[in-house]
Amino acid sequence: MPQEYRISVITVNYNGMNDTCALLDCFTFTEEDMEVIVVDNGSKNGEAAVIARKYPKAKVIEAGENLGFAGGNNLGIRNAHGRLLYLVNNDTEINVADIYKLADKLESSEKTGMVCPKIKFFFDNHKIQFAGFTPLSHVTFRNKGIGYGETDHGQYDKPCKTPYAHGAAMMVKKEAIDKVGMMPECYFLYYEELDWSMMMRRGEYEIWYEPSATVLHKESQTTGAESPLKTYYITRNRLLFVKRNATEYRLLSYMYMIFIVGTRDILKFSLKGRTKMAKATLKGIVDFIKL
């Protein structure tokens, strides 16, 4: 029988060995109730083997190909033996003691299915990236990250429920995953955690923000702050998210995202001579329609 753990920490590596190693350096690997899992999503130059040699107490799983954000995390979940699963981006740095704070919060109520820490930007004087989310609009499907870009003066130091988890760092009960299902893999990149949050809430689980735990996030180290790859997936996936989650205003949402937002972005990029970005936006719309 494999050893059972209270917590399984799961991170996905994709050609980001330096970031992944910086994250793993945060662990002592002496915690008997915690395992650390690294899923390598088909990185080049033998990164998985290097990580396995450098951190022999971590469990390194080679996917053999890029499974995307959800696919990589789901592979880690299937190989985890913890009651609580902490999915954390490889481009983060953490304090192990904070992991236990999240675990205590998650186990404090049967209703709680997910919990997220306060997330700060690693750069830019550690300003706040996430202190919870506001609800999504029923038509535009837009919302706001609470505290985004603000200097932390303790103004968001009270735990509260949040409608959605943040994909950079979220702890989930295994029993909740068994009930509602694993992270949807149809997105590949971006919007998975929002959809998963919707699944959790439909399963009558609460999602909490726990500010006593903090994560530092090196935002967009993998895809770039603004890139054709990111633009393509965000364009396609916000439409896919509407398809999977909208009810009464679905058609109106499609029209807004395609004819207002999509057209605006294509024109904006074209006028600035950024043809790759314009093409990525158009391709995102076309590929969604093909779905």
Coordinates of C-alpha atoms in Angstrom, one line a residue:
M1 CA 0.0 0.0 0.0
P2 CA 1.4 3.5 -0.9
Q3 CA 1.9 5.9 2.0
E4 CA -1.0 8.2 2.6
Y5 CA -0.4 11.9 3.2
R6 CA -2.4 14.8 4.6
I7 CA -1.1 17.1 1.8
S8 CA 0.1 16.5 -1.7
V9 CA 1.8 19.5 -3.3
I10 CA 1.6 19.4 -7.1
T11 CA 3.3 21.7 -9.6
V12 CA 3.7 21.5 -13.3
N13 CA 7.0 22.2 -15.1
Y14 CA 7.2 23.1 -18.8
N15 CA 10.6 24.4 -19.9
G16 CA 10.8 26.3 -16.6
M17 CA 13.4 24.4 -14.6
N18 CA 14.9 27.4 -12.9
D19 CA 11.5 28.5 -11.6
T20 CA 10.6 25.0 -10.6
C21 CA 13.9 24.6 -8.7
A22 CA 13.4 27.9 -6.9
L23 CA 10.0 26.6 -5.8
L24 CA 11.4 23.2 -4.7
D25 CA 14.1 25.0 -2.7
C26 CA 11.3 26.3 -0.4
F27 CA 10.8 22.7 0.9
T28 CA 12.9 20.8 3.4
F29 CA 11.4 17.5 2.4
T30 CA 11.3 16.4 6.0
E31 CA 7.5 16.8 6.4
E32 CA 6.2 13.3 7.0
D33 CA 2.6 14.3 6.2
M34 CA 3.4 15.9 2.9
E35 CA 4.5 14.8 -0.5
V36 CA 5.8 17.0 -3.4
I37 CA 5.0 16.1 -6.9
V38 CA 6.4 17.6 -10.1
V39 CA 4.7 16.9 -13.4
D40 CA 6.9 17.6 -16.3
N41 CA 4.8 18.5 -19.4
G42 CA 7.3 17.3 -22.1
S43 CA 10.0 19.8 -21.3
K44 CA 13.1 19.9 -23.6
N45 CA 16.7 19.3 -22.6
G46 CA 16.0 16.6 -20.1
E47 CA 14.6 18.9 -17.5
A48 CA 12.6 16.2 -15.7
A49 CA 15.8 14.1 -15.2
V50 CA 17.7 17.0 -13.9
I51 CA 15.0 17.9 -11.4
A52 CA 14.7 14.3 -10.3
R53 CA 18.5 14.1 -9.6
K54 CA 18.6 17.4 -7.8
Y55 CA 15.5 16.7 -5.6
P56 CA 15.4 12.9 -5.0
K57 CA 12.7 13.2 -2.4
A58 CA 10.3 14.8 -4.8
K59 CA 8.1 12.6 -7.0
V60 CA 8.8 13.6 -10.7
I61 CA 6.3 12.4 -13.3
E62 CA 7.1 12.7 -17.0
A63 CA 4.0 13.3 -19.0
G64 CA 5.9 12.9 -22.3
E65 CA 4.0 15.7 -23.9
N66 CA 2.5 19.1 -23.1
L67 CA -0.9 18.2 -21.5
G68 CA -1.7 21.8 -20.7
F69 CA -2.4 23.4 -17.3
A70 CA -5.3 21.2 -16.4
G71 CA -3.9 18.0 -18.0
G72 CA -0.6 18.3 -16.1
N73 CA -2.3 19.0 -12.8
N74 CA -4.8 16.2 -13.3
L75 CA -1.9 13.8 -14.0
G76 CA -0.4 14.9 -10.7
I77 CA -3.8 14.4 -8.9
R78 CA -4.1 10.9 -10.2
N79 CA -0.7 10.1 -8.8
A80 CA -1.2 11.8 -5.5
H81 CA -1.9 10.2 -2.1
G82 CA -2.9 13.2 -0.1
R83 CA -6.3 14.1 1.4
L84 CA -5.6 17.7 0.4
L85 CA -4.1 18.6 -2.9
Y86 CA -2.2 21.9 -3.2
L87 CA -1.9 22.9 -6.8
V88 CA 0.7 25.7 -7.1
N89 CA 2.3 27.2 -10.1
N90 CA 6.0 26.5 -10.6
D91 CA 6.7 30.2 -11.0
T92 CA 5.9 30.8 -7.3
E93 CA 7.8 30.9 -4.1
I94 CA 6.1 29.9 -0.8
N95 CA 6.5 29.3 2.9
V96 CA 5.9 25.7 3.9
A97 CA 4.3 26.8 7.2
D98 CA 1.6 28.6 5.1
I99 CA 0.7 25.4 3.4
Y100 CA -0.5 24.1 6.8
K101 CA -2.5 27.2 7.4
L102 CA -4.4 26.5 4.2
A103 CA -4.9 22.9 5.2
D104 CA -6.3 23.9 8.6
K105 CA -8.7 26.3 6.9
L106 CA -9.8 23.7 4.3
E107 CA -10.4 21.1 7.0
S108 CA -12.3 23.5 9.3
S109 CA -15.6 22.9 7.6
E110 CA -17.2 20.1 5.5
K111 CA -18.7 22.7 3.2
T112 CA -15.2 24.1 2.2
G113 CA -13.9 22.5 -1.0
M114 CA -11.2 24.9 -2.0
V115 CA -9.0 27.5 -0.4
C116 CA -6.6 30.0 -1.8
P117 CA -3.9 32.1 -0.2
K118 CA -3.2 35.8 -0.6
I119 CA -1.1 36.0 -3.8
K120 CA 1.4 38.8 -4.4
F121 CA 3.5 39.7 -7.4
F122 CA 7.1 38.5 -6.9
F123 CA 8.3 41.6 -8.6
D124 CA 7.0 45.2 -8.3
N125 CA 7.4 45.5 -4.5
H126 CA 5.2 42.5 -3.8
K127 CA 2.0 44.3 -4.7
I128 CA -1.2 42.3 -4.3
Q129 CA -2.4 40.1 -7.2
F130 CA -5.2 38.2 -5.5
A131 CA -7.3 38.8 -2.4
G132 CA -10.4 37.1 -3.7
F133 CA -12.6 37.7 -6.8
T134 CA -15.8 39.6 -7.4
P135 CA -18.6 37.6 -9.2
L136 CA -18.7 37.4 -13.0
S137 CA -21.1 39.5 -14.9
H138 CA -24.0 37.5 -16.4
V139 CA -23.4 39.0 -19.9
T140 CA -19.8 40.2 -20.3
F141 CA -18.4 37.5 -18.0
R142 CA -16.0 40.0 -16.6
N143 CA -15.0 40.4 -12.9
K144 CA -12.3 42.0 -10.8
G145 CA -9.5 40.6 -8.7
I146 CA -9.9 42.2 -5.3
G147 CA -6.8 44.2 -4.3
Y148 CA -5.1 43.8 -7.6
G149 CA -2.1 46.1 -7.9
E150 CA -2.5 47.5 -4.5
T151 CA 0.2 47.8 -1.9
D152 CA -0.5 45.4 1.0
H153 CA -1.3 47.4 4.2
G154 CA -3.3 44.5 5.7
Q155 CA -6.5 45.8 4.2
Y156 CA -7.4 42.3 3.0
D157 CA -6.4 40.3 6.0
K158 CA -9.8 38.9 6.8
P159 CA -10.7 35.4 5.5
C160 CA -13.8 35.4 3.3
K161 CA -15.6 33.3 0.7
T162 CA -14.7 34.0 -2.9
P163 CA -16.7 32.8 -6.0
Y164 CA -13.6 31.6 -7.8
A165 CA -10.2 30.1 -7.0
H166 CA -7.0 31.5 -8.4
G167 CA -5.1 29.0 -10.5
A168 CA -1.6 30.1 -9.3
A169 CA -2.3 28.5 -5.9
M170 CA -5.3 26.6 -4.8
M171 CA -5.8 23.8 -2.3
V172 CA -8.6 21.3 -2.9
K173 CA -10.1 18.4 -1.0
K174 CA -9.6 15.1 -2.7
E175 CA -13.2 14.1 -1.7
A176 CA -14.5 17.2 -3.5
I177 CA -12.7 16.3 -6.7
D178 CA -14.1 12.8 -6.4
K179 CA -17.6 14.3 -6.2
V180 CA -17.4 17.0 -8.9
G181 CA -14.7 15.8 -11.2
M182 CA -11.2 16.9 -12.1
M183 CA -10.1 20.1 -13.7
P184 CA -11.6 20.4 -17.2
E185 CA -8.9 19.8 -19.8
C186 CA -10.8 21.3 -22.8
Y187 CA -9.2 24.7 -22.2
F188 CA -5.5 23.6 -22.3
L189 CA -4.4 27.0 -20.9
Y190 CA -6.4 29.7 -19.0
Y191 CA -10.0 29.7 -17.6
E192 CA -9.7 26.1 -16.2
E193 CA -9.7 27.2 -12.6
L194 CA -12.8 29.4 -13.1
D195 CA -14.7 26.5 -14.7
W196 CA -13.5 24.2 -11.9
S197 CA -14.7 26.7 -9.4
M198 CA -18.1 26.7 -11.0
M199 CA -18.1 22.9 -10.8
M200 CA -17.2 23.1 -7.1
R201 CA -20.0 25.5 -6.4
R202 CA -22.5 23.4 -8.3
G203 CA -21.4 20.6 -6.0
E204 CA -22.4 22.8 -3.1
Y205 CA -18.8 23.5 -1.9
E206 CA -17.5 26.8 -0.7
I207 CA -14.3 28.5 -1.9
W208 CA -12.4 30.5 0.6
Y209 CA -9.6 33.1 0.6
E210 CA -7.2 32.7 3.5
P211 CA -4.9 35.7 3.9
S212 CA -2.8 34.2 6.7
A213 CA -1.0 32.3 3.9
T214 CA 0.9 34.1 1.2
V215 CA 2.4 33.1 -2.2
L216 CA 4.8 35.2 -4.3
H217 CA 3.9 34.8 -8.0
K218 CA 6.3 35.5 -11.0
E219 CA 3.3 36.3 -13.3
S220 CA 3.4 35.1 -16.9
Q221 CA 6.9 33.7 -16.8
T222 CA 6.0 30.9 -19.2
T223 CA 3.9 32.6 -21.9
G224 CA 5.0 36.2 -21.5
A225 CA 3.0 39.1 -20.1
E226 CA 1.3 39.6 -23.5
S227 CA 1.9 37.1 -26.3
P228 CA 0.0 35.6 -29.3
L229 CA -0.2 32.3 -27.4
K230 CA -1.9 33.9 -24.4
T231 CA -4.1 36.1 -26.6
Y232 CA -5.3 33.0 -28.6
Y233 CA -6.2 30.9 -25.6
I234 CA -7.9 33.8 -23.7
T235 CA -10.0 34.7 -26.8
R236 CA -11.0 31.1 -27.4
N237 CA -11.5 30.0 -23.8
R238 CA -13.6 32.9 -22.7
L239 CA -16.1 31.9 -25.4
L240 CA -15.8 28.2 -24.3
F241 CA -16.4 29.2 -20.7
V242 CA -19.6 30.9 -21.8
K243 CA -20.7 27.8 -23.7
R244 CA -20.1 25.6 -20.6
N245 CA -21.5 27.9 -17.9
A246 CA -23.9 30.6 -19.3
T247 CA -27.6 30.1 -19.1
E248 CA -30.1 32.7 -20.0
Y249 CA -27.8 35.3 -21.6
R250 CA -25.5 32.9 -23.6
L251 CA -26.3 34.4 -27.1
L252 CA -25.9 37.9 -25.8
S253 CA -22.6 37.0 -24.3
Y254 CA -21.4 35.4 -27.6
M255 CA -22.3 38.6 -29.5
Y256 CA -20.5 40.8 -27.0
M257 CA -17.3 38.8 -27.0
I258 CA -17.1 38.2 -30.7
F259 CA -18.5 41.4 -32.2
I260 CA -17.5 44.0 -29.6
V261 CA -14.4 42.6 -27.7
G262 CA -13.0 40.5 -30.6
T263 CA -13.5 43.2 -33.2
R264 CA -12.0 45.8 -30.9
D265 CA -8.9 43.7 -30.2
I266 CA -8.3 42.9 -33.8
L267 CA -8.6 46.5 -34.8
K268 CA -6.4 47.6 -31.9
F269 CA -3.6 45.2 -32.7
S270 CA -3.8 45.8 -36.5
L271 CA -3.5 49.6 -36.1
K272 CA -0.4 49.1 -33.9
G273 CA 1.1 46.8 -36.5
R274 CA 0.9 43.8 -34.2
T275 CA -0.3 41.4 -36.9
K276 CA 0.5 38.2 -34.9
M277 CA -1.6 39.4 -32.0
A278 CA -4.5 40.3 -34.4
K279 CA -4.3 36.9 -36.1
A280 CA -4.2 35.1 -32.7
T281 CA -7.4 36.9 -31.7
L282 CA -9.1 36.0 -35.0
K283 CA -7.9 32.4 -34.7
G284 CA -9.2 32.1 -31.2
I285 CA -12.7 33.1 -32.4
V286 CA -12.6 30.9 -35.5
D287 CA -11.4 27.9 -33.5
F288 CA -14.1 28.3 -31.0
I289 CA -16.8 28.4 -33.7
K290 CA -15.3 25.2 -35.2
L291 CA -15.8 23.5 -31.8

